Amino acid sequence: MSVRLTSAAVAAVRTVLLPALVAALAPLVIPAPSAAAADPATWSLEAALLAGHHDNFFFRGPGAAAPSSDLVSMAFVAEREQDLGRSDLTLLFEAQGVFVLDIDRADFQLALAGVEYKLGALKLHAAYEMQLNSLFAEEGEAVFFDGQSVDLWARYSLSRRLWVRGRVQLERWDFDPAENERDSDVTKLELTVRWALAERLALRGSLLYEDREADGARNNRTGEGWALAVEARPAERVDLFIRFRRRDREYEDALPGDNNFQRDDTIQDVDLNLRWLVTRRWGVQFRDSYREGESTRPDRNFDGNRAEAGVFVQF
């Protein structure tokens, strides 16, 4: 299976489809004064500050120490919900900055804007995201890239306990000029089923597919995988999310004898996110992400962990 979109196709989706969707829904997002007075929109805002440590995620070559660093993360999330009678409309905004204290020039930022529309059992989502100065290390020293992505999904509730969701993510990675053979278009596909086992407990299962088409063909790869997640609310104000994800990667266009990309990788992740709203507005959060990479080239094996804890406030 191979799903590849050109840069022009990704740019068309980013510059035409998403703005057109937002423009089409704008009259609903900003209702007339009389309607707004009768049924005002609801805003929810959240700010978070977390500190943590990121250890050993990226390989640096035989005998070289993998980097580690303390982190400080700041995030701001805003949602505007509008009840349209038979349907609901939500605008989404998010900004995040991560300060990497022990690696030069490794601070990175994220910004997101999106819209969700719900009508009965159907829910639609479209979002545009920018990631600036992301760290990438797949061969030799680390390099940095800026990413843009469009995230589209549709979810349908088959019953009160069961829903299915199809998702497409289109990404563009732009590296520093000296590394422009790594510039890539990435397509990610996901099919997810969620089943509520009880009022406060649910399972999610996902099938995953990813295709990366780079300007330099040796950087091309495809991958398939799956994920299983648990959502739980052990107490009224406590939310817990745990996910295991496994992905296989194949570098199908690497030339024989390539000293880096003649390999297949298996990447496994375990993610945990625990949130406790201690008071009506203030809460604490802990999240952890463990990653393990197994490769047919033993010198590309790695494992690492990123853990963060902090506070959030809701307005």
XYZ file of C-alpha atoms in Angstrom:
315
model
C 0.000 0.000 0.000
C 1.350 3.432 -0.904
C -0.454 6.734 -0.440
C 1.596 9.697 -1.652
C 0.567 13.284 -2.235
C 2.706 15.889 -3.956
C 3.759 19.136 -2.308
C 1.268 20.943 -4.537
C -1.568 18.761 -3.242
C -0.596 19.355 0.362
C -0.328 23.099 -0.266
C -3.736 23.112 -1.962
C -5.379 21.460 1.021
C -3.597 23.823 3.407
C -4.289 27.052 1.514
C -7.675 26.339 -0.075
C -9.665 23.659 1.736
C -9.217 24.760 5.334
C -9.760 28.521 4.767
C -12.802 27.709 2.650
C -14.249 25.578 5.436
C -13.659 28.272 8.034
C -15.166 30.929 5.750
C -18.227 28.801 5.106
C -18.838 28.365 8.820
C -18.016 31.954 9.806
C -21.645 33.160 9.661
C -22.485 30.438 12.167
C -19.515 31.184 14.395
C -20.355 34.909 14.635
C -24.136 35.041 14.913
C -26.234 38.152 14.559
C -26.539 40.286 17.726
C -30.095 39.207 18.416
C -29.190 35.539 18.109
C -26.102 36.004 20.245
C -28.178 37.595 22.988
C -30.601 34.688 22.987
C -27.996 31.955 22.804
C -24.501 33.287 23.552
C -21.376 31.335 22.690
C -19.428 29.715 25.525
C -15.698 30.269 25.897
C -13.381 27.918 27.806
C -9.737 28.854 28.396
C -6.865 26.962 29.945
C -3.235 27.841 30.670
C -0.624 25.325 31.817
C 2.955 25.425 33.082
C 4.960 22.187 33.324
C 8.565 21.277 34.082
C 10.214 18.026 33.138
C 13.108 16.059 31.722
C 13.699 14.608 28.246
C 16.246 11.801 28.097
C 17.854 9.719 25.349
C 15.323 9.974 22.533
C 17.793 10.639 19.710
C 20.748 8.601 18.508
C 24.177 10.267 18.042
C 26.351 7.504 16.613
C 28.428 4.722 18.192
C 30.029 5.749 21.460
C 28.316 9.141 21.572
C 26.168 10.152 24.497
C 22.491 10.588 23.770
C 21.262 14.054 24.716
C 19.172 14.803 27.748
C 17.712 18.067 28.946
C 15.449 19.661 31.490
C 12.347 21.251 29.942
C 9.855 23.971 30.722
C 6.565 23.918 28.780
C 3.957 26.659 28.595
C 0.606 26.133 26.861
C -2.576 28.076 26.245
C -5.773 26.502 24.905
C -9.026 28.255 23.996
C -12.354 26.852 22.765
C -15.459 28.721 21.655
C -18.619 26.591 21.597
C -21.809 27.698 19.872
C -25.129 25.870 20.234
C -26.877 26.138 16.866
C -30.015 24.320 17.904
C -29.816 20.987 16.124
C -26.023 21.182 15.853
C -22.956 22.509 17.669
C -19.926 24.400 16.422
C -16.590 24.740 18.211
C -13.545 26.841 17.369
C -10.201 25.584 18.680
C -7.015 27.555 19.356
C -3.769 26.387 20.943
C -0.283 27.852 21.448
C 2.629 26.082 23.097
C 6.271 26.891 23.758
C 8.878 24.436 25.032
C 12.158 25.717 26.464
C 14.937 23.121 26.186
C 17.425 24.183 28.831
C 20.469 22.038 28.050
C 20.564 21.811 24.227
C 21.453 24.922 22.227
C 18.844 26.267 19.788
C 16.405 23.464 20.630
C 13.464 25.548 21.929
C 10.381 24.865 19.802
C 6.871 26.242 19.390
C 3.458 25.060 18.246
C 0.329 26.917 17.125
C -3.024 25.418 16.101
C -6.360 26.713 14.849
C -9.301 24.481 14.044
C -13.043 24.013 13.865
C -15.407 21.191 14.849
C -19.012 20.716 13.763
C -21.406 18.228 15.383
C -24.779 17.213 13.989
C -26.477 14.303 15.678
C -24.198 11.277 15.626
C -21.721 12.885 13.207
C -18.779 15.075 14.236
C -16.358 16.727 11.790
C -12.960 18.250 12.602
C -10.501 20.363 10.597
C -7.362 21.996 11.991
C -4.182 23.665 10.772
C -1.001 23.426 12.845
C 2.469 24.968 12.684
C 5.479 23.521 14.525
C 8.617 25.643 14.534
C 12.162 24.417 15.154
C 11.361 20.754 15.782
C 14.371 18.552 16.547
C 15.105 15.686 14.143
C 17.911 13.150 14.454
C 17.844 10.092 12.227
C 21.409 10.175 10.940
C 24.428 11.758 12.614
C 24.012 15.117 14.311
C 20.596 16.577 15.051
C 19.004 18.991 12.595
C 15.905 21.149 12.870
C 12.807 21.566 10.733
C 9.603 23.583 10.595
C 6.414 21.625 10.090
C 2.935 22.445 8.846
C 0.012 20.053 8.962
C -3.674 19.783 8.147
C -5.672 17.419 10.347
C -9.070 16.199 9.103
C -11.299 13.633 10.728
C -14.899 12.454 10.806
C -16.431 10.577 13.729
C -19.736 8.718 13.812
C -21.450 7.387 16.947
C -23.001 3.996 16.267
C -24.517 3.904 19.746
C -24.157 5.587 23.107
C -21.148 3.385 23.843
C -19.498 2.987 20.447
C -18.032 5.362 17.842
C -15.717 5.056 14.838
C -13.400 7.710 13.406
C -11.466 8.088 10.165
C -8.557 10.542 10.161
C -6.156 12.024 7.589
C -3.129 14.163 8.490
C -1.131 15.917 5.768
C 2.230 17.273 6.883
C 5.037 19.266 5.270
C 8.536 19.230 6.798
C 10.972 21.977 5.758
C 14.574 21.572 6.952
C 17.501 23.954 7.066
C 18.852 24.658 3.526
C 21.897 22.427 4.034
C 19.549 19.505 4.685
C 16.932 20.151 2.015
C 17.053 16.571 0.711
C 15.129 15.757 3.890
C 12.247 18.120 2.999
C 9.198 15.868 2.995
C 5.492 15.438 2.470
C 4.031 13.072 5.068
C 0.614 11.432 4.870
C -0.852 9.722 7.938
C -4.055 7.656 7.954
C -5.847 6.380 11.047
C -8.968 4.349 11.741
C -10.116 4.311 15.384
C -12.888 2.519 17.255
C -13.853 3.588 20.788
C -15.961 1.404 23.064
C -17.204 2.625 26.463
C -16.980 -0.282 28.889
C -18.615 1.710 31.699
C -19.592 5.273 32.495
C -16.008 6.187 33.388
C -13.982 3.646 31.409
C -13.412 3.269 27.668
C -11.058 1.515 25.250
C -9.708 2.815 21.945
C -8.166 0.735 19.179
C -6.506 2.236 16.094
C -4.976 1.071 12.830
C -2.231 3.361 11.511
C -0.515 4.008 8.173
C 2.184 6.550 7.342
C 3.992 7.508 4.140
C 6.891 9.960 3.912
C 7.991 11.203 0.480
C 11.210 13.241 0.696
C 13.098 15.312 -1.854
C 15.987 12.892 -1.359
C 14.579 9.417 -2.067
C 16.816 7.691 0.503
C 14.752 9.477 3.177
C 11.476 7.989 1.921
C 9.720 5.543 4.188
C 6.386 3.840 4.734
C 4.969 2.394 7.898
C 2.034 0.557 9.393
C 1.019 0.145 12.996
C -1.641 -0.055 15.644
C -2.490 1.514 18.982
C -4.539 0.586 22.023
C -5.597 3.171 24.604
C -7.508 3.304 27.887
C -9.531 6.333 29.002
C -10.586 6.388 32.637
C -12.064 8.749 35.209
C -11.299 7.081 38.556
C -12.775 10.090 40.402
C -15.064 12.950 39.439
C -12.225 15.403 38.784
C -9.487 12.959 37.750
C -8.835 11.993 34.119
C -6.389 9.284 33.046
C -5.248 8.380 29.529
C -2.816 5.535 28.731
C -1.824 4.471 25.215
C 0.456 1.809 23.743
C 1.448 2.321 20.101
C 3.545 0.171 17.760
C 4.736 1.271 14.320
C 6.898 -0.505 11.723
C 8.965 1.539 9.245
C 10.498 0.459 5.937
C 12.971 2.539 3.907
C 12.021 1.045 0.576
C 14.022 3.434 -1.629
C 17.373 3.186 0.164
C 20.196 2.106 -2.146
C 22.132 -1.109 -1.468
C 25.036 -0.363 0.836
C 23.484 2.799 2.293
C 25.199 3.167 5.651
C 22.082 4.490 7.392
C 18.820 3.667 5.629
C 19.350 0.024 4.691
C 17.217 -1.007 7.645
C 13.735 -1.614 9.032
C 12.617 -0.104 12.333
C 9.976 -0.894 14.926
C 8.984 2.019 17.172
C 6.998 1.406 20.357
C 5.556 4.140 22.568
C 3.791 4.181 25.923
C 2.088 7.497 26.754
C 0.424 8.474 30.030
C -1.485 11.655 30.869
C -2.997 12.202 34.329
C -4.984 15.343 35.208
C -6.595 16.244 38.536
C -8.769 19.338 38.872
C -8.083 20.066 42.520
C -10.343 23.127 42.860
C -12.965 24.635 40.580
C -10.242 26.217 38.423
C -6.809 24.914 39.462
C -5.409 21.485 38.769
C -2.240 19.414 38.507
C -1.017 17.355 35.580
C 1.559 14.614 35.024
C 2.459 13.157 31.658
C 5.087 10.679 30.541
C 6.159 9.323 27.156
C 8.459 6.324 26.824
C 9.791 5.343 23.398
C 11.775 2.315 22.280
C 13.258 1.802 18.815
C 14.348 -1.596 17.539
C 16.148 -1.754 14.193
C 17.663 -4.351 11.898
C 20.793 -2.176 12.332
C 21.694 -2.617 16.015
C 23.434 0.776 16.122
C 20.043 2.396 15.494
C 18.412 0.880 18.576
C 17.409 3.394 21.230
C 15.076 4.041 24.119
C 14.145 7.186 25.971
C 11.685 8.939 28.191
C 10.097 12.376 28.549
C 8.323 13.183 31.814
C 6.646 16.443 32.830
C 4.564 17.672 35.749
C 2.964 20.980 36.568
C -0.215 22.969 37.082
C -3.057 24.263 34.928
C -5.766 26.831 35.455
C -9.156 27.033 33.738
C -11.107 30.228 33.099
